[in-house]
Amino acid sequence: MARIISVINNKGGTGKTTTTLNLGTALSKLKYKVLLIDFDSQSNLTSALGISKVENHVGKLLLKDAKIDETVINLNHLSVIPSTNYLLDYEYRINNEPGREFLLKETLDPIQSKYDYILIDCAPSLGTFAINSLVAANYYIVPMQAENFAFIGLDKIIQITDKVKKRMNPKIEMGGILFVKFSARTKFGKAVVKSLSTNDRFRHKVFDTRIRTDISLMESTAFGQNIYDYAPRSRGAEDYLNLAKELLKKHGKN
Ligand SMILES: Nc1ncnc2c1ncn2[C@@H]1O[C@H](COP(=O)(O)OP(=O)(O)OP(=O)(O)O)[C@@H](O)[C@H]1O
Ligand SMILES: [Mg+2]
């Protein structure tokens, strides 16, 4: 069975898409079978994978307007369920479906055994799609910037996941908090690391691997490429490979 991971943060621009793309690619480089799901109407993951024309997408799939094998796009190294700008129209329809929170889980159940890892790129929201991702997932990863010492915003995500765990998916666990666009050399970066070491609530939840600020990461997605094709020797490539290894060590498939 696949390990399903929701990459989630209701705040925008924290690195969800960059992380889904490059962590997924790093896992595929390590020979795991990976499926990525673009669950955001901005469709940034779909474009970052170089896919410009989308016929079927995650919205149609959830409503059974499309079959799974007509929707999954198989690229060289991994597979993807794409999104579309029209996804919000589908969210409206999905909101009127009975058991709406379970649609993604229901869709993934029959294909789980085909993959080792399924990564879900959520939109910056904690709406129906985000809940669907948490109901289907084994773990959730929260990419965030180390821009404050208080982990502002995390409480809301934890509150929601606690409810999902209690009511709909007892197996969901936090996979970890991931610092993205991190600069360890700055005075601020050092202060964050120091303050974190004394934060008993979140200390053990933060990935040791931090994704450093790297312009190549920004450029690669804009050019529709993953970091390993665009700049294999970059810091970003190194950091996401280390993240994949840390993930495998902590939450990997046996
Ligand atoms: N480590 C990094 N160094 C430099 N730029 C980065 C890094 N990670 C992400 N970025 C850039 O930051 C911006 C936001 O990243 P990304 O799109 O991954 O965030 P997101 O959480 O998916 O955003 P949204 O909430 O809009 O979906 C993008 O322009 C991306 O290229
Ligand atoms: Mg995104």
PDB file of C-alpha atoms and ligand atoms in Angstrom:
ATOM      1  CA  MET A   1       0.000   0.000   0.000  1.00  0.00           C
ATOM      2  CA  ALA A   2       1.179   3.495  -0.783  1.00  0.00           C
ATOM      3  CA  ARG A   3       2.120   5.985   1.893  1.00  0.00           C
ATOM      4  CA  ILE A   4      -0.146   8.962   1.220  1.00  0.00           C
ATOM      5  CA  ILE A   5       1.166  12.381   2.223  1.00  0.00           C
ATOM      6  CA  SER A   6      -0.780  15.622   2.244  1.00  0.00           C
ATOM      7  CA  VAL A   7       1.388  18.721   1.754  1.00  0.00           C
ATOM      8  CA  ILE A   8      -0.709  21.338   3.454  1.00  0.00           C
ATOM      9  CA  ASN A   9      -0.704  24.903   4.766  1.00  0.00           C
ATOM     10  CA  ASN A  10      -3.606  27.336   4.547  1.00  0.00           C
ATOM     11  CA  LYS A  11      -1.129  30.168   4.166  1.00  0.00           C
ATOM     12  CA  GLY A  12      -0.178  30.929   0.571  1.00  0.00           C
ATOM     13  CA  GLY A  13       3.305  30.742  -0.913  1.00  0.00           C
ATOM     14  CA  THR A  14       4.937  28.615   1.800  1.00  0.00           C
ATOM     15  CA  GLY A  15       6.494  26.063  -0.567  1.00  0.00           C
ATOM     16  CA  LYS A  16       3.797  23.382  -0.859  1.00  0.00           C
ATOM     17  CA  THR A  17       4.026  22.992  -4.631  1.00  0.00           C
ATOM     18  CA  THR A  18       7.830  23.215  -4.747  1.00  0.00           C
ATOM     19  CA  THR A  19       8.000  20.564  -2.014  1.00  0.00           C
ATOM     20  CA  THR A  20       5.471  18.196  -3.610  1.00  0.00           C
ATOM     21  CA  LEU A  21       7.265  18.394  -6.957  1.00  0.00           C
ATOM     22  CA  ASN A  22      10.823  18.021  -5.754  1.00  0.00           C
ATOM     23  CA  LEU A  23      10.294  15.652  -2.827  1.00  0.00           C
ATOM     24  CA  GLY A  24       8.254  13.478  -5.202  1.00  0.00           C
ATOM     25  CA  THR A  25      10.986  13.635  -7.834  1.00  0.00           C
ATOM     26  CA  ALA A  26      13.679  12.856  -5.240  1.00  0.00           C
ATOM     27  CA  LEU A  27      11.701   9.779  -4.113  1.00  0.00           C
ATOM     28  CA  SER A  28      11.407   8.675  -7.737  1.00  0.00           C
ATOM     29  CA  LYS A  29      15.205   9.086  -8.122  1.00  0.00           C
ATOM     30  CA  LEU A  30      15.520   6.710  -5.174  1.00  0.00           C
ATOM     31  CA  LYS A  31      13.485   4.224  -7.269  1.00  0.00           C
ATOM     32  CA  TYR A  32      10.159   4.559  -5.514  1.00  0.00           C
ATOM     33  CA  LYS A  33       6.942   4.623  -7.519  1.00  0.00           C
ATOM     34  CA  VAL A  34       5.413   8.050  -7.049  1.00  0.00           C
ATOM     35  CA  LEU A  35       2.049   9.611  -7.867  1.00  0.00           C
ATOM     36  CA  LEU A  36       1.563  13.362  -7.426  1.00  0.00           C
ATOM     37  CA  ILE A  37      -1.870  14.941  -7.119  1.00  0.00           C
ATOM     38  CA  ASP A  38      -2.458  18.593  -7.957  1.00  0.00           C
ATOM     39  CA  PHE A  39      -5.350  19.556  -5.680  1.00  0.00           C
ATOM     40  CA  ASP A  40      -5.198  23.308  -6.319  1.00  0.00           C
ATOM     41  CA  SER A  41      -7.109  25.290  -8.945  1.00  0.00           C
ATOM     42  CA  GLN A  42      -4.005  27.448  -9.454  1.00  0.00           C
ATOM     43  CA  SER A  43      -2.615  24.287 -11.137  1.00  0.00           C
ATOM     44  CA  ASN A  44       0.952  25.297 -10.321  1.00  0.00           C
ATOM     45  CA  LEU A  45       2.099  21.713  -9.889  1.00  0.00           C
ATOM     46  CA  THR A  46       0.582  20.716 -13.224  1.00  0.00           C
ATOM     47  CA  SER A  47       2.451  23.547 -15.003  1.00  0.00           C
ATOM     48  CA  ALA A  48       5.665  22.901 -13.079  1.00  0.00           C
ATOM     49  CA  LEU A  49       5.546  19.364 -14.475  1.00  0.00           C
ATOM     50  CA  GLY A  50       5.461  20.846 -17.970  1.00  0.00           C
ATOM     51  CA  ILE A  51       1.852  19.772 -18.604  1.00  0.00           C
ATOM     52  CA  SER A  52      -0.039  22.432 -20.550  1.00  0.00           C
ATOM     53  CA  LYS A  53      -3.072  20.624 -21.925  1.00  0.00           C
ATOM     54  CA  VAL A  54      -5.363  18.923 -19.427  1.00  0.00           C
ATOM     55  CA  GLU A  55      -8.405  16.964 -20.504  1.00  0.00           C
ATOM     56  CA  ASN A  56      -9.326  15.095 -17.341  1.00  0.00           C
ATOM     57  CA  HIS A  57      -8.407  16.295 -13.870  1.00  0.00           C
ATOM     58  CA  VAL A  58      -8.833  15.635 -10.179  1.00  0.00           C
ATOM     59  CA  GLY A  59     -12.245  17.383 -10.045  1.00  0.00           C
ATOM     60  CA  LYS A  60     -13.761  15.195 -12.764  1.00  0.00           C
ATOM     61  CA  LEU A  61     -12.198  12.139 -11.195  1.00  0.00           C
ATOM     62  CA  LEU A  62     -13.729  12.794  -7.776  1.00  0.00           C
ATOM     63  CA  LEU A  63     -17.173  13.252  -9.309  1.00  0.00           C
ATOM     64  CA  LYS A  64     -16.743  10.123 -11.468  1.00  0.00           C
ATOM     65  CA  ASP A  65     -16.966  12.204 -14.634  1.00  0.00           C
ATOM     66  CA  ALA A  66     -13.644  10.648 -15.627  1.00  0.00           C
ATOM     67  CA  LYS A  67     -12.021   7.264 -14.989  1.00  0.00           C
ATOM     68  CA  ILE A  68      -8.727   6.975 -13.161  1.00  0.00           C
ATOM     69  CA  ASP A  69      -6.784   5.534 -16.119  1.00  0.00           C
ATOM     70  CA  GLU A  70      -8.075   8.372 -18.330  1.00  0.00           C
ATOM     71  CA  THR A  71      -6.870  10.923 -15.782  1.00  0.00           C
ATOM     72  CA  VAL A  72      -3.458   9.797 -14.540  1.00  0.00           C
ATOM     73  CA  ILE A  73      -0.641  11.128 -16.740  1.00  0.00           C
ATOM     74  CA  ASN A  74       2.444   8.903 -16.736  1.00  0.00           C
ATOM     75  CA  LEU A  75       5.643  10.903 -17.140  1.00  0.00           C
ATOM     76  CA  ASN A  76       9.084   9.284 -17.420  1.00  0.00           C
ATOM     77  CA  HIS A  77       9.855   9.220 -13.740  1.00  0.00           C
ATOM     78  CA  LEU A  78       6.498   9.608 -11.999  1.00  0.00           C
ATOM     79  CA  SER A  79       2.736   9.839 -12.475  1.00  0.00           C
ATOM     80  CA  VAL A  80       0.406  12.757 -11.902  1.00  0.00           C
ATOM     81  CA  ILE A  81      -3.270  13.555 -11.500  1.00  0.00           C
ATOM     82  CA  PRO A  82      -3.452  17.093 -12.876  1.00  0.00           C
ATOM     83  CA  SER A  83      -5.596  20.061 -11.949  1.00  0.00           C
ATOM     84  CA  THR A  84      -7.325  22.816 -13.891  1.00  0.00           C
ATOM     85  CA  ASN A  85      -8.378  26.417 -13.369  1.00  0.00           C
ATOM     86  CA  TYR A  86     -11.948  25.142 -13.348  1.00  0.00           C
ATOM     87  CA  LEU A  87     -11.397  23.096 -10.203  1.00  0.00           C
ATOM     88  CA  LEU A  88     -13.271  25.617  -8.038  1.00  0.00           C
ATOM     89  CA  ASP A  89     -16.463  24.960 -10.026  1.00  0.00           C
ATOM     90  CA  TYR A  90     -16.031  21.294  -9.160  1.00  0.00           C
ATOM     91  CA  GLU A  91     -15.489  22.105  -5.487  1.00  0.00           C
ATOM     92  CA  TYR A  92     -18.913  23.716  -5.500  1.00  0.00           C
ATOM     93  CA  ARG A  93     -20.482  20.531  -6.913  1.00  0.00           C
ATOM     94  CA  ILE A  94     -18.453  18.322  -4.589  1.00  0.00           C
ATOM     95  CA  ASN A  95     -19.699  20.299  -1.591  1.00  0.00           C
ATOM     96  CA  ASN A  96     -23.186  18.993  -2.373  1.00  0.00           C
ATOM     97  CA  GLU A  97     -22.130  15.320  -2.527  1.00  0.00           C
ATOM     98  CA  PRO A  98     -23.005  13.043   0.390  1.00  0.00           C
ATOM     99  CA  GLY A  99     -19.801  11.972   2.141  1.00  0.00           C
ATOM    100  CA  ARG A 100     -17.917  14.724   0.328  1.00  0.00           C
ATOM    101  CA  GLU A 101     -14.858  14.448   2.567  1.00  0.00           C
ATOM    102  CA  PHE A 102     -14.251  10.839   1.493  1.00  0.00           C
ATOM    103  CA  LEU A 103     -14.174  11.276  -2.281  1.00  0.00           C
ATOM    104  CA  LEU A 104     -10.386  11.328  -2.661  1.00  0.00           C
ATOM    105  CA  LYS A 105      -9.933   8.351  -0.351  1.00  0.00           C
ATOM    106  CA  GLU A 106     -12.560   6.419  -2.317  1.00  0.00           C
ATOM    107  CA  THR A 107     -10.782   7.317  -5.570  1.00  0.00           C
ATOM    108  CA  LEU A 108      -7.315   6.314  -4.347  1.00  0.00           C
ATOM    109  CA  ASP A 109      -8.231   3.071  -2.570  1.00  0.00           C
ATOM    110  CA  PRO A 110      -8.277   0.919  -5.740  1.00  0.00           C
ATOM    111  CA  ILE A 111      -4.938   2.247  -7.092  1.00  0.00           C
ATOM    112  CA  GLN A 112      -2.945   2.515  -3.864  1.00  0.00           C
ATOM    113  CA  SER A 113      -1.060  -0.713  -4.405  1.00  0.00           C
ATOM    114  CA  LYS A 114       0.426   0.610  -7.670  1.00  0.00           C
ATOM    115  CA  TYR A 115       2.515   3.257  -5.899  1.00  0.00           C
ATOM    116  CA  ASP A 116       4.954   3.576  -3.007  1.00  0.00           C
ATOM    117  CA  TYR A 117       4.249   7.260  -2.339  1.00  0.00           C
ATOM    118  CA  ILE A 118       1.311   9.485  -3.201  1.00  0.00           C
ATOM    119  CA  LEU A 119       1.913  13.198  -2.529  1.00  0.00           C
ATOM    120  CA  ILE A 120      -0.960  15.673  -2.544  1.00  0.00           C
ATOM    121  CA  ASP A 121      -0.305  19.364  -3.268  1.00  0.00           C
ATOM    122  CA  CYS A 122      -3.057  21.284  -1.455  1.00  0.00           C
ATOM    123  CA  ALA A 123      -4.350  24.772  -2.191  1.00  0.00           C
ATOM    124  CA  PRO A 124      -3.769  27.472   0.447  1.00  0.00           C
ATOM    125  CA  SER A 125      -7.042  26.731   2.227  1.00  0.00           C
ATOM    126  CA  LEU A 126      -8.506  24.342   4.762  1.00  0.00           C
ATOM    127  CA  GLY A 127     -11.678  23.746   2.724  1.00  0.00           C
ATOM    128  CA  THR A 128     -13.287  20.578   1.380  1.00  0.00           C
ATOM    129  CA  PHE A 129     -10.330  19.588  -0.812  1.00  0.00           C
ATOM    130  CA  ALA A 130      -7.829  19.970   2.009  1.00  0.00           C
ATOM    131  CA  ILE A 131     -10.054  17.852   4.274  1.00  0.00           C
ATOM    132  CA  ASN A 132     -10.302  15.245   1.483  1.00  0.00           C
ATOM    133  CA  SER A 133      -6.499  15.089   1.395  1.00  0.00           C
ATOM    134  CA  LEU A 134      -6.323  14.583   5.174  1.00  0.00           C
ATOM    135  CA  VAL A 135      -8.988  11.863   5.120  1.00  0.00           C
ATOM    136  CA  ALA A 136      -7.001   9.962   2.464  1.00  0.00           C
ATOM    137  CA  ALA A 137      -3.531  10.512   3.976  1.00  0.00           C
ATOM    138  CA  ASN A 138      -1.241   8.644   6.360  1.00  0.00           C
ATOM    139  CA  TYR A 139       0.832  11.767   7.029  1.00  0.00           C
ATOM    140  CA  TYR A 140       0.738  15.493   6.546  1.00  0.00           C
ATOM    141  CA  ILE A 141       3.725  17.745   5.995  1.00  0.00           C
ATOM    142  CA  VAL A 142       3.512  21.477   6.689  1.00  0.00           C
ATOM    143  CA  PRO A 143       5.990  23.606   4.744  1.00  0.00           C
ATOM    144  CA  MET A 144       6.451  26.999   6.349  1.00  0.00           C
ATOM    145  CA  GLN A 145       8.846  29.900   6.576  1.00  0.00           C
ATOM    146  CA  ALA A 146      10.827  30.466   9.718  1.00  0.00           C
ATOM    147  CA  GLU A 147       9.529  33.989   9.876  1.00  0.00           C
ATOM    148  CA  ASN A 148       8.374  33.919  13.467  1.00  0.00           C
ATOM    149  CA  PHE A 149       9.167  31.922  16.570  1.00  0.00           C
ATOM    150  CA  ALA A 150       5.611  31.061  17.466  1.00  0.00           C
ATOM    151  CA  PHE A 151       4.630  28.770  14.605  1.00  0.00           C
ATOM    152  CA  ILE A 152       1.690  31.049  13.920  1.00  0.00           C
ATOM    153  CA  GLY A 153      -0.994  29.352  11.867  1.00  0.00           C
ATOM    154  CA  LEU A 154      -0.017  25.836  12.878  1.00  0.00           C
ATOM    155  CA  ASP A 155      -2.627  25.687  15.611  1.00  0.00           C
ATOM    156  CA  LYS A 156      -5.409  25.982  13.048  1.00  0.00           C
ATOM    157  CA  ILE A 157      -3.988  23.138  10.942  1.00  0.00           C
ATOM    158  CA  ILE A 158      -3.479  20.943  14.007  1.00  0.00           C
ATOM    159  CA  GLN A 159      -7.025  21.681  15.210  1.00  0.00           C
ATOM    160  CA  ILE A 160      -8.452  20.543  11.861  1.00  0.00           C
ATOM    161  CA  THR A 161      -6.268  17.437  11.622  1.00  0.00           C
ATOM    162  CA  ASP A 162      -7.223  16.470  15.180  1.00  0.00           C
ATOM    163  CA  LYS A 163     -10.883  16.597  14.167  1.00  0.00           C
ATOM    164  CA  VAL A 164     -10.210  14.597  11.003  1.00  0.00           C
ATOM    165  CA  LYS A 165      -8.304  12.030  13.066  1.00  0.00           C
ATOM    166  CA  LYS A 166     -11.111  11.701  15.592  1.00  0.00           C
ATOM    167  CA  ARG A 167     -14.001  11.641  13.149  1.00  0.00           C
ATOM    168  CA  MET A 168     -12.786  10.319   9.826  1.00  0.00           C
ATOM    169  CA  ASN A 169      -9.211   9.035   9.636  1.00  0.00           C
ATOM    170  CA  PRO A 170      -7.659   7.642  12.836  1.00  0.00           C
ATOM    171  CA  LYS A 171      -4.390   6.815  11.054  1.00  0.00           C
ATOM    172  CA  ILE A 172      -3.412  10.388  10.118  1.00  0.00           C
ATOM    173  CA  GLU A 173      -0.182  11.615  11.768  1.00  0.00           C
ATOM    174  CA  MET A 174       1.936  14.712  11.394  1.00  0.00           C
ATOM    175  CA  GLY A 175       4.872  13.800   9.148  1.00  0.00           C
ATOM    176  CA  GLY A 176       6.667  16.986  10.059  1.00  0.00           C
ATOM    177  CA  ILE A 177       7.018  20.724   9.801  1.00  0.00           C
ATOM    178  CA  LEU A 178       9.399  21.718   7.013  1.00  0.00           C
ATOM    179  CA  PHE A 179      11.300  25.000   6.966  1.00  0.00           C
ATOM    180  CA  VAL A 180      11.459  26.299   3.410  1.00  0.00           C
ATOM    181  CA  LYS A 181      13.421  29.319   2.110  1.00  0.00           C
ATOM    182  CA  PHE A 182      15.677  28.956   5.113  1.00  0.00           C
ATOM    183  CA  SER A 183      18.878  30.944   5.607  1.00  0.00           C
ATOM    184  CA  ALA A 184      20.905  29.378   8.406  1.00  0.00           C
ATOM    185  CA  ARG A 185      23.722  31.878   8.070  1.00  0.00           C
ATOM    186  CA  THR A 186      21.637  34.900   8.923  1.00  0.00           C
ATOM    187  CA  LYS A 187      21.334  36.134  12.479  1.00  0.00           C
ATOM    188  CA  PHE A 188      17.602  35.469  12.221  1.00  0.00           C
ATOM    189  CA  GLY A 189      18.049  31.895  10.982  1.00  0.00           C
ATOM    190  CA  LYS A 190      20.379  31.153  13.886  1.00  0.00           C
ATOM    191  CA  ALA A 191      17.913  32.679  16.342  1.00  0.00           C
ATOM    192  CA  VAL A 192      15.089  30.517  14.959  1.00  0.00           C
ATOM    193  CA  VAL A 193      17.123  27.320  15.320  1.00  0.00           C
ATOM    194  CA  LYS A 194      18.079  28.282  18.876  1.00  0.00           C
ATOM    195  CA  SER A 195      14.526  29.092  19.888  1.00  0.00           C
ATOM    196  CA  LEU A 196      13.283  25.893  18.301  1.00  0.00           C
ATOM    197  CA  SER A 197      15.624  23.769  20.401  1.00  0.00           C
ATOM    198  CA  THR A 198      13.791  24.944  23.515  1.00  0.00           C
ATOM    199  CA  ASN A 199      10.264  24.647  22.073  1.00  0.00           C
ATOM    200  CA  ASP A 200       8.967  21.428  23.612  1.00  0.00           C
ATOM    201  CA  ARG A 201       5.775  21.381  21.590  1.00  0.00           C
ATOM    202  CA  PHE A 202       7.282  21.480  18.109  1.00  0.00           C
ATOM    203  CA  ARG A 203      10.966  20.586  18.562  1.00  0.00           C
ATOM    204  CA  HIS A 204      10.488  16.945  17.604  1.00  0.00           C
ATOM    205  CA  LYS A 205       8.089  17.732  14.797  1.00  0.00           C
ATOM    206  CA  VAL A 206      10.437  19.787  12.638  1.00  0.00           C
ATOM    207  CA  PHE A 207      12.418  18.003   9.914  1.00  0.00           C
ATOM    208  CA  ASP A 208      16.182  18.200  10.502  1.00  0.00           C
ATOM    209  CA  THR A 209      16.479  18.902   6.784  1.00  0.00           C
ATOM    210  CA  ARG A 210      15.780  22.520   5.939  1.00  0.00           C
ATOM    211  CA  ILE A 211      15.169  23.722   2.417  1.00  0.00           C
ATOM    212  CA  ARG A 212      17.520  26.641   1.925  1.00  0.00           C
ATOM    213  CA  THR A 213      16.659  29.671  -0.136  1.00  0.00           C
ATOM    214  CA  ASP A 214      17.689  28.830  -3.688  1.00  0.00           C
ATOM    215  CA  ILE A 215      16.843  30.862  -6.761  1.00  0.00           C
ATOM    216  CA  SER A 216      17.129  27.676  -8.896  1.00  0.00           C
ATOM    217  CA  LEU A 217      14.043  26.296  -7.141  1.00  0.00           C
ATOM    218  CA  MET A 218      12.094  29.381  -8.139  1.00  0.00           C
ATOM    219  CA  GLU A 219      13.400  29.350 -11.702  1.00  0.00           C
ATOM    220  CA  SER A 220      12.860  25.617 -12.243  1.00  0.00           C
ATOM    221  CA  THR A 221       9.127  25.641 -11.489  1.00  0.00           C
ATOM    222  CA  ALA A 222       8.664  28.758 -13.624  1.00  0.00           C
ATOM    223  CA  PHE A 223      10.341  26.893 -16.511  1.00  0.00           C
ATOM    224  CA  GLY A 224       8.157  23.812 -16.005  1.00  0.00           C
ATOM    225  CA  GLN A 225      10.940  21.595 -14.664  1.00  0.00           C
ATOM    226  CA  ASN A 226      11.865  19.798 -11.486  1.00  0.00           C
ATOM    227  CA  ILE A 227      15.095  20.799  -9.760  1.00  0.00           C
ATOM    228  CA  TYR A 228      16.928  17.596 -10.800  1.00  0.00           C
ATOM    229  CA  ASP A 229      16.451  18.355 -14.493  1.00  0.00           C
ATOM    230  CA  TYR A 230      16.966  22.094 -14.158  1.00  0.00           C
ATOM    231  CA  ALA A 231      19.899  22.318 -11.749  1.00  0.00           C
ATOM    232  CA  PRO A 232      21.011  18.897 -10.452  1.00  0.00           C
ATOM    233  CA  ARG A 233      23.938  20.341  -8.502  1.00  0.00           C
ATOM    234  CA  SER A 234      21.970  23.073  -6.790  1.00  0.00           C
ATOM    235  CA  ARG A 235      21.329  23.467  -3.089  1.00  0.00           C
ATOM    236  CA  GLY A 236      17.661  22.791  -3.748  1.00  0.00           C
ATOM    237  CA  ALA A 237      18.439  19.440  -5.383  1.00  0.00           C
ATOM    238  CA  GLU A 238      20.639  18.474  -2.422  1.00  0.00           C
ATOM    239  CA  ASP A 239      18.100  19.591   0.198  1.00  0.00           C
ATOM    240  CA  TYR A 240      15.136  17.757  -1.314  1.00  0.00           C
ATOM    241  CA  LEU A 241      17.191  14.567  -1.667  1.00  0.00           C
ATOM    242  CA  ASN A 242      18.110  14.848   2.012  1.00  0.00           C
ATOM    243  CA  LEU A 243      14.460  15.444   2.865  1.00  0.00           C
ATOM    244  CA  ALA A 244      13.465  12.314   0.941  1.00  0.00           C
ATOM    245  CA  LYS A 245      16.057  10.296   2.867  1.00  0.00           C
ATOM    246  CA  GLU A 246      14.904  11.726   6.205  1.00  0.00           C
ATOM    247  CA  LEU A 247      11.291  10.955   5.321  1.00  0.00           C
ATOM    248  CA  LEU A 248      12.184   7.371   4.383  1.00  0.00           C
ATOM    249  CA  LYS A 249      14.032   6.947   7.668  1.00  0.00           C
ATOM    250  CA  LYS A 250      11.205   8.362   9.767  1.00  0.00           C
ATOM    251  CA  HIS A 251       8.069   7.296   7.935  1.00  0.00           C
ATOM    252  CA  GLY A 252       9.278   5.054   5.137  1.00  0.00           C
ATOM    253  CA  LYS A 253       7.780   1.945   3.682  1.00  0.00           C
ATOM    254  CA  ASN A 254       9.375  -1.222   5.002  1.00  0.00           C
TER     255      ASN A 254
HETATM  256  N1  LIG B   1      13.691  27.224  -1.209  1.00  0.00           N
HETATM  257  C1  LIG B   1      13.237  28.195  -2.018  1.00  0.00           C
HETATM  258  N2  LIG B   1      14.061  29.205  -2.383  1.00  0.00           N
HETATM  259  C2  LIG B   1      13.612  30.212  -3.166  1.00  0.00           C
HETATM  260  N3  LIG B   1      12.370  30.307  -3.645  1.00  0.00           N
HETATM  261  C3  LIG B   1      11.504  29.342  -3.313  1.00  0.00           C
HETATM  262  C4  LIG B   1      11.879  28.232  -2.490  1.00  0.00           C
HETATM  263  N4  LIG B   1      10.798  27.437  -2.327  1.00  0.00           N
HETATM  264  C5  LIG B   1       9.802  28.001  -3.016  1.00  0.00           C
HETATM  265  N5  LIG B   1      10.197  29.149  -3.610  1.00  0.00           N
HETATM  266  C6  LIG B   1       9.388  30.070  -4.410  1.00  0.00           C
HETATM  267  O1  LIG B   1       8.414  30.647  -3.549  1.00  0.00           O
HETATM  268  C7  LIG B   1       7.180  30.806  -4.231  1.00  0.00           C
HETATM  269  C8  LIG B   1       6.096  30.022  -3.488  1.00  0.00           C
HETATM  270  O2  LIG B   1       6.410  28.645  -3.529  1.00  0.00           O
HETATM  271  P1  LIG B   1       5.293  27.558  -3.855  1.00  0.00           P
HETATM  272  O3  LIG B   1       4.561  27.898  -5.098  1.00  0.00           O
HETATM  273  O4  LIG B   1       5.955  26.233  -3.777  1.00  0.00           O
HETATM  274  O5  LIG B   1       4.370  27.779  -2.583  1.00  0.00           O
HETATM  275  P2  LIG B   1       2.888  27.239  -2.351  1.00  0.00           P
HETATM  276  O6  LIG B   1       2.767  27.043  -0.881  1.00  0.00           O
HETATM  277  O7  LIG B   1       2.618  26.082  -3.228  1.00  0.00           O
HETATM  278  O8  LIG B   1       2.014  28.481  -2.828  1.00  0.00           O
HETATM  279  P3  LIG B   1       0.391  28.503  -2.943  1.00  0.00           P
HETATM  280  O9  LIG B   1      -0.105  28.609  -1.542  1.00  0.00           O
HETATM  281  O10 LIG B   1       0.103  29.711  -3.775  1.00  0.00           O
HETATM  282  O11 LIG B   1      -0.012  27.214  -3.602  1.00  0.00           O
HETATM  283  C9  LIG B   1       7.400  30.298  -5.642  1.00  0.00           C
HETATM  284  O12 LIG B   1       7.732  31.395  -6.468  1.00  0.00           O
HETATM  285  C10 LIG B   1       8.600  29.378  -5.490  1.00  0.00           C
HETATM  286  O13 LIG B   1       9.346  29.250  -6.683  1.00  0.00           O
HETATM  287 MG    MG B   2       1.000  25.764  -4.538  1.00  0.00          MG
END
